[in-house]
Structure formats: structure tokens, C-alpha cells
Tab-separated table of C-alpha atoms in Angstrom:
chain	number	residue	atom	x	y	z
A	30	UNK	CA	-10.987	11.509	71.216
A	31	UNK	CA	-12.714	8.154	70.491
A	32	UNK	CA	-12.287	5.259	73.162
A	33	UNK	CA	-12.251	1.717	72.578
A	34	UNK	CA	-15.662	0.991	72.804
A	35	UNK	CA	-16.389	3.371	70.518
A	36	UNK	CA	-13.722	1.968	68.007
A	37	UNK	CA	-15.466	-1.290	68.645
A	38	UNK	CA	-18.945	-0.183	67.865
A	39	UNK	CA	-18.285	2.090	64.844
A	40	UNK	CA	-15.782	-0.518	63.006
A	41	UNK	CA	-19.163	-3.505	63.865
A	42	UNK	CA	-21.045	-1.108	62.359
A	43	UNK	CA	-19.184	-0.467	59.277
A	44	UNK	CA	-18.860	-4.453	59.173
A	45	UNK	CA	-22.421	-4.635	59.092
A	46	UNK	CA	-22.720	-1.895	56.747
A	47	UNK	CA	-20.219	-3.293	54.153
A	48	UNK	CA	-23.008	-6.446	53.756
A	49	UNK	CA	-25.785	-4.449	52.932
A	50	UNK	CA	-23.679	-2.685	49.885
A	51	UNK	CA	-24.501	-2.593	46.204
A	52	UNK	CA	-22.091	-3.279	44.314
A	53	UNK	CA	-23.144	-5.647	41.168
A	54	UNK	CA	-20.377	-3.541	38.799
A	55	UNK	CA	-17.101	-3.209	40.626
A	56	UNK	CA	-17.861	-6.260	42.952
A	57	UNK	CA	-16.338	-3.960	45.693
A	58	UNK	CA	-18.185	-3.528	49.118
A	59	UNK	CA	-17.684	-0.907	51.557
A	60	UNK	CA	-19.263	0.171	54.690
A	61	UNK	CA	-18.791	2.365	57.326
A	62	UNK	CA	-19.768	4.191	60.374
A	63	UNK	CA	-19.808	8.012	60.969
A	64	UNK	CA	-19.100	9.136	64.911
A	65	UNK	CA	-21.238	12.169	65.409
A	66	UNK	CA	-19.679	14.645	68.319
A	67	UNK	CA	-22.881	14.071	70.322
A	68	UNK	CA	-22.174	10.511	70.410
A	69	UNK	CA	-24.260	8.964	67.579
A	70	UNK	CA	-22.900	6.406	64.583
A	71	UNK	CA	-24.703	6.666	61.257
A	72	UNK	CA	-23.714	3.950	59.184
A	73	UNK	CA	-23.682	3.916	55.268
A	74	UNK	CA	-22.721	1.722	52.067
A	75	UNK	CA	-21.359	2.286	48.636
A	76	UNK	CA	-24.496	2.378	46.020
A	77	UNK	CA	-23.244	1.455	42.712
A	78	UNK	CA	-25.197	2.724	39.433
A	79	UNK	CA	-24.318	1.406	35.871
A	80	UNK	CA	-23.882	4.662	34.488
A	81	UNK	CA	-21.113	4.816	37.705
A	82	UNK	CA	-21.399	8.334	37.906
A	83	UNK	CA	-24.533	8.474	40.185
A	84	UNK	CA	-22.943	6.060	42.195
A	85	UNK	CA	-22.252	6.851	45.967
A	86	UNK	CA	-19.296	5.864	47.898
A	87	UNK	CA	-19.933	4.978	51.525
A	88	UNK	CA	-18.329	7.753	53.209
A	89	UNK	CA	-19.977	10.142	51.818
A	90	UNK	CA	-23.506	7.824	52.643
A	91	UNK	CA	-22.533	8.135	56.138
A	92	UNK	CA	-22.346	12.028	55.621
A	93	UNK	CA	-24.950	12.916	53.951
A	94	UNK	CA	-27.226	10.571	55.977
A	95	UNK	CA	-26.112	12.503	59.194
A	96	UNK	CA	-25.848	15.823	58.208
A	97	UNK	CA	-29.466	15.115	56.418
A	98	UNK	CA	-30.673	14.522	59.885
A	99	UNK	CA	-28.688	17.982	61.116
A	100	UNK	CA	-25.394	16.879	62.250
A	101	UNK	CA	-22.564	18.726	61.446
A	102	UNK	CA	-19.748	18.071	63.916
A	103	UNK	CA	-18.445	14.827	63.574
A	104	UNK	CA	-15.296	13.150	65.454
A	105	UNK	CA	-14.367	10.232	63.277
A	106	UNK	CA	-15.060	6.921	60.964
A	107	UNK	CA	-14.622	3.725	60.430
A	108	UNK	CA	-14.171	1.933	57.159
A	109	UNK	CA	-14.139	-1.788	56.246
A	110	UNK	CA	-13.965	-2.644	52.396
A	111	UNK	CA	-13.156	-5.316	49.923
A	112	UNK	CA	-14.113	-7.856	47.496
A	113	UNK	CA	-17.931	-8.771	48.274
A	114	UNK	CA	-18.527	-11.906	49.811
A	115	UNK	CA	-14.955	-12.325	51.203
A	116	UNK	CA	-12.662	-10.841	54.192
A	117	UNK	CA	-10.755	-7.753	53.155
A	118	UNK	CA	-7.147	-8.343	52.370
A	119	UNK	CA	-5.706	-4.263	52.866
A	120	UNK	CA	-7.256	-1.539	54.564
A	121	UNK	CA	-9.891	0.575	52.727
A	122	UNK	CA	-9.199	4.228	52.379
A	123	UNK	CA	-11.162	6.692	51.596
A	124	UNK	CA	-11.258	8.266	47.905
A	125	UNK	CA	-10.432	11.827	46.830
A	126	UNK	CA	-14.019	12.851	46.518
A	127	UNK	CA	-14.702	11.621	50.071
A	128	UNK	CA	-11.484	13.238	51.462
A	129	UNK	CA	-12.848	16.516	50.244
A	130	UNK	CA	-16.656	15.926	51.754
A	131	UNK	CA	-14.654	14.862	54.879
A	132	UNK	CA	-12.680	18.107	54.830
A	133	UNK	CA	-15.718	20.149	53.995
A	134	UNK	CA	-17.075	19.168	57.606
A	135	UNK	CA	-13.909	17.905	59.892
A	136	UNK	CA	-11.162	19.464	61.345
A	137	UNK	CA	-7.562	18.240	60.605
A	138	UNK	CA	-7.446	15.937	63.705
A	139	UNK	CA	-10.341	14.284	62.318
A	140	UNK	CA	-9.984	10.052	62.952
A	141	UNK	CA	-10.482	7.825	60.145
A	142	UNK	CA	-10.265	3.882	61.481
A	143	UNK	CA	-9.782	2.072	58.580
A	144	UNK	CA	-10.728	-1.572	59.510
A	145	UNK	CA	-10.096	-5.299	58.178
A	146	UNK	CA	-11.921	-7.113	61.317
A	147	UNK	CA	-12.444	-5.657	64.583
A	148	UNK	CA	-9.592	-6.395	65.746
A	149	UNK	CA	-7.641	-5.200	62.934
A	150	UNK	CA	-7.692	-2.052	62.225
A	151	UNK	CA	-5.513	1.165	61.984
A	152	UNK	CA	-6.214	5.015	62.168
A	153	UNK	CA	-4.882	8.264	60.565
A	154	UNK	CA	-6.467	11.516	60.724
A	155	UNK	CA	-7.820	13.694	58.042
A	156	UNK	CA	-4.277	15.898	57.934
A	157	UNK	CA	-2.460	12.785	57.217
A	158	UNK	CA	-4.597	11.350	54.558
A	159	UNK	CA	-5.453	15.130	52.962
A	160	UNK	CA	-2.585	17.569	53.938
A	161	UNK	CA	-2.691	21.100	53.238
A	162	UNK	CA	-6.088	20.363	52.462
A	163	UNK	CA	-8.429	22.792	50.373
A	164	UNK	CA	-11.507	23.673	53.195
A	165	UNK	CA	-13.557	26.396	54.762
A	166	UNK	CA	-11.381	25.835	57.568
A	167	UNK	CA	-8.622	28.266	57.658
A	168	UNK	CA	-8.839	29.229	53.936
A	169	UNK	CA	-8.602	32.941	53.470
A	170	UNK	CA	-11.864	34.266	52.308
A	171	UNK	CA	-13.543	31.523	53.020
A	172	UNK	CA	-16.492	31.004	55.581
A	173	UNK	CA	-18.181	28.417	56.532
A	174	UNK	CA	-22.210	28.054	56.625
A	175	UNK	CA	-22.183	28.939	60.088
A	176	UNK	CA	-19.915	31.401	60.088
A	177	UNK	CA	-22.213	33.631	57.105
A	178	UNK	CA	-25.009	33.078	59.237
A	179	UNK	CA	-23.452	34.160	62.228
A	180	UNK	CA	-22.467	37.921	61.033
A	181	UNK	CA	-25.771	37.465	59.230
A	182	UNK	CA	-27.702	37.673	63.467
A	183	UNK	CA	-24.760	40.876	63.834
């Protein structure tokens, strides 16, 4: 469960985050801030490329930056996108691609606080935004990392 203060910090973050984004193409900034279970926030930006497929949204920034720096267990995060240089008029969801990083590493109940301001803001979970959502959690046949190297020690 994330408190307010929490909420508050991450969706700053992300807010902070969403200035620092490249975006010279699609003129589209996003930035947000991954909660770590252990309490830390790594924030992240989308990296545009001209060729657009190396490009890198800001979700998966956040990700990779924390799991890069061995996290894995992560309880939420917040979002804040829109046209660069001006306040965001809707709420910035995640794409596809990041639902399925998300899912990769997060449990259903996963909280993703999509923000406008700080004060604006609303959350869904992973389950609502991906249902029945393909993952090494709960797929038959399918283990995660930890899992492998667990019967790996047996």
C-alpha cells in the first residue's frame, strides 16, 4: 500500500522527470517515478531516437534503471505526460510494451498513479489496465528467474 506522502513524492518526481525528457520527434514528454518495495523512487524519462525504434518510453526507464541497480519488487508508479513545455490536459497511461515490462515484474495489485499535477491524479492497478495478463506469474509452465534458481540451490 502506498500512503500519501508517498503519492506526493513519487508523482514530484515524475513531474520533475517529465522536464528532463527527450522528445525533439513526437514533442511528447513523460516522466515518472518507480516505488521500490524497500522504499526507494527511481525516476525515468522517455528518450526519443529518430529511427523511433531505439527509443525508450519512461516506464520502462524507471525499470530498467532500478532493476539495473538490483531491484526487483516494486509497489507502484507514477506517471505525468503531455505536450512538452505545457501542463498535461488527460492522464498519461502507460503503453502496451510497458504494461508487459510492468507485468514481467509486478503483481496484479500493482498501483499505477497516473498524474496531471500533484494534486490531480488518479490510480488503477496493473489488473485493471492489463487483465488476464500474459506473465511468469501464475502462467502454467512458467517460472520466474527466481523461482529456476531456487530449485536450482535444491
Amino acid at each position: 500500500m502506498i500512503d500519501d506522502s508517498q503519492i506526493y513524492q513519487m508523482i514530484q518526481t515524475a513531474l520533475k522527470m517529465r522536464e528532463r525528457s527527450y522528445c525533439p520527434y513526437s514533442h511528447y514528454a513523460v516522466g515518472t517515478a518507480l516505488l521500490t518495495k524497500d522504499g526507494q523512487i527511481f525516476g525515468g524519462c522517455n528518450i526519443e531516437n529518430i529511427a523511433f525504434g531505439p527509443s525508450n518510453c519512461a516506464e520502462r526507464t524507471s525499470f530498467f534503471k532500478a532493476i539495473s541497480d538490483g531491484h526487483k519488487e516494486f509497489v507502484g508508479i507514477a506517471i505525468a505526460g503531455g505536450p512538452a513545455g505545457k501542463e498535461p490536459l488527460e492522464y498519461c497511461t502507460p503503453c502496451g510494451v510497458c504494461r508487459q515490462v510492468m507485468a514481467e515484474f509486478c503483481h496484479e495489485d500493482f498501483s499505477i498513479i497516473m498524474a496531471k499535477t500533484d494534486s490531480d491524479y488518479k490510480i488503477k492497478t496493473l489488473g485493471e489496465l492489463l487483465p488476464d495478463s500474459f506473465s511468469p506469474h501464475g502462467q502454467v509452465g512458467v517460472q520466474s528467474q527466481e523461482e529456476s534458481e531456487e530449485k536450482k540451490e535444491e
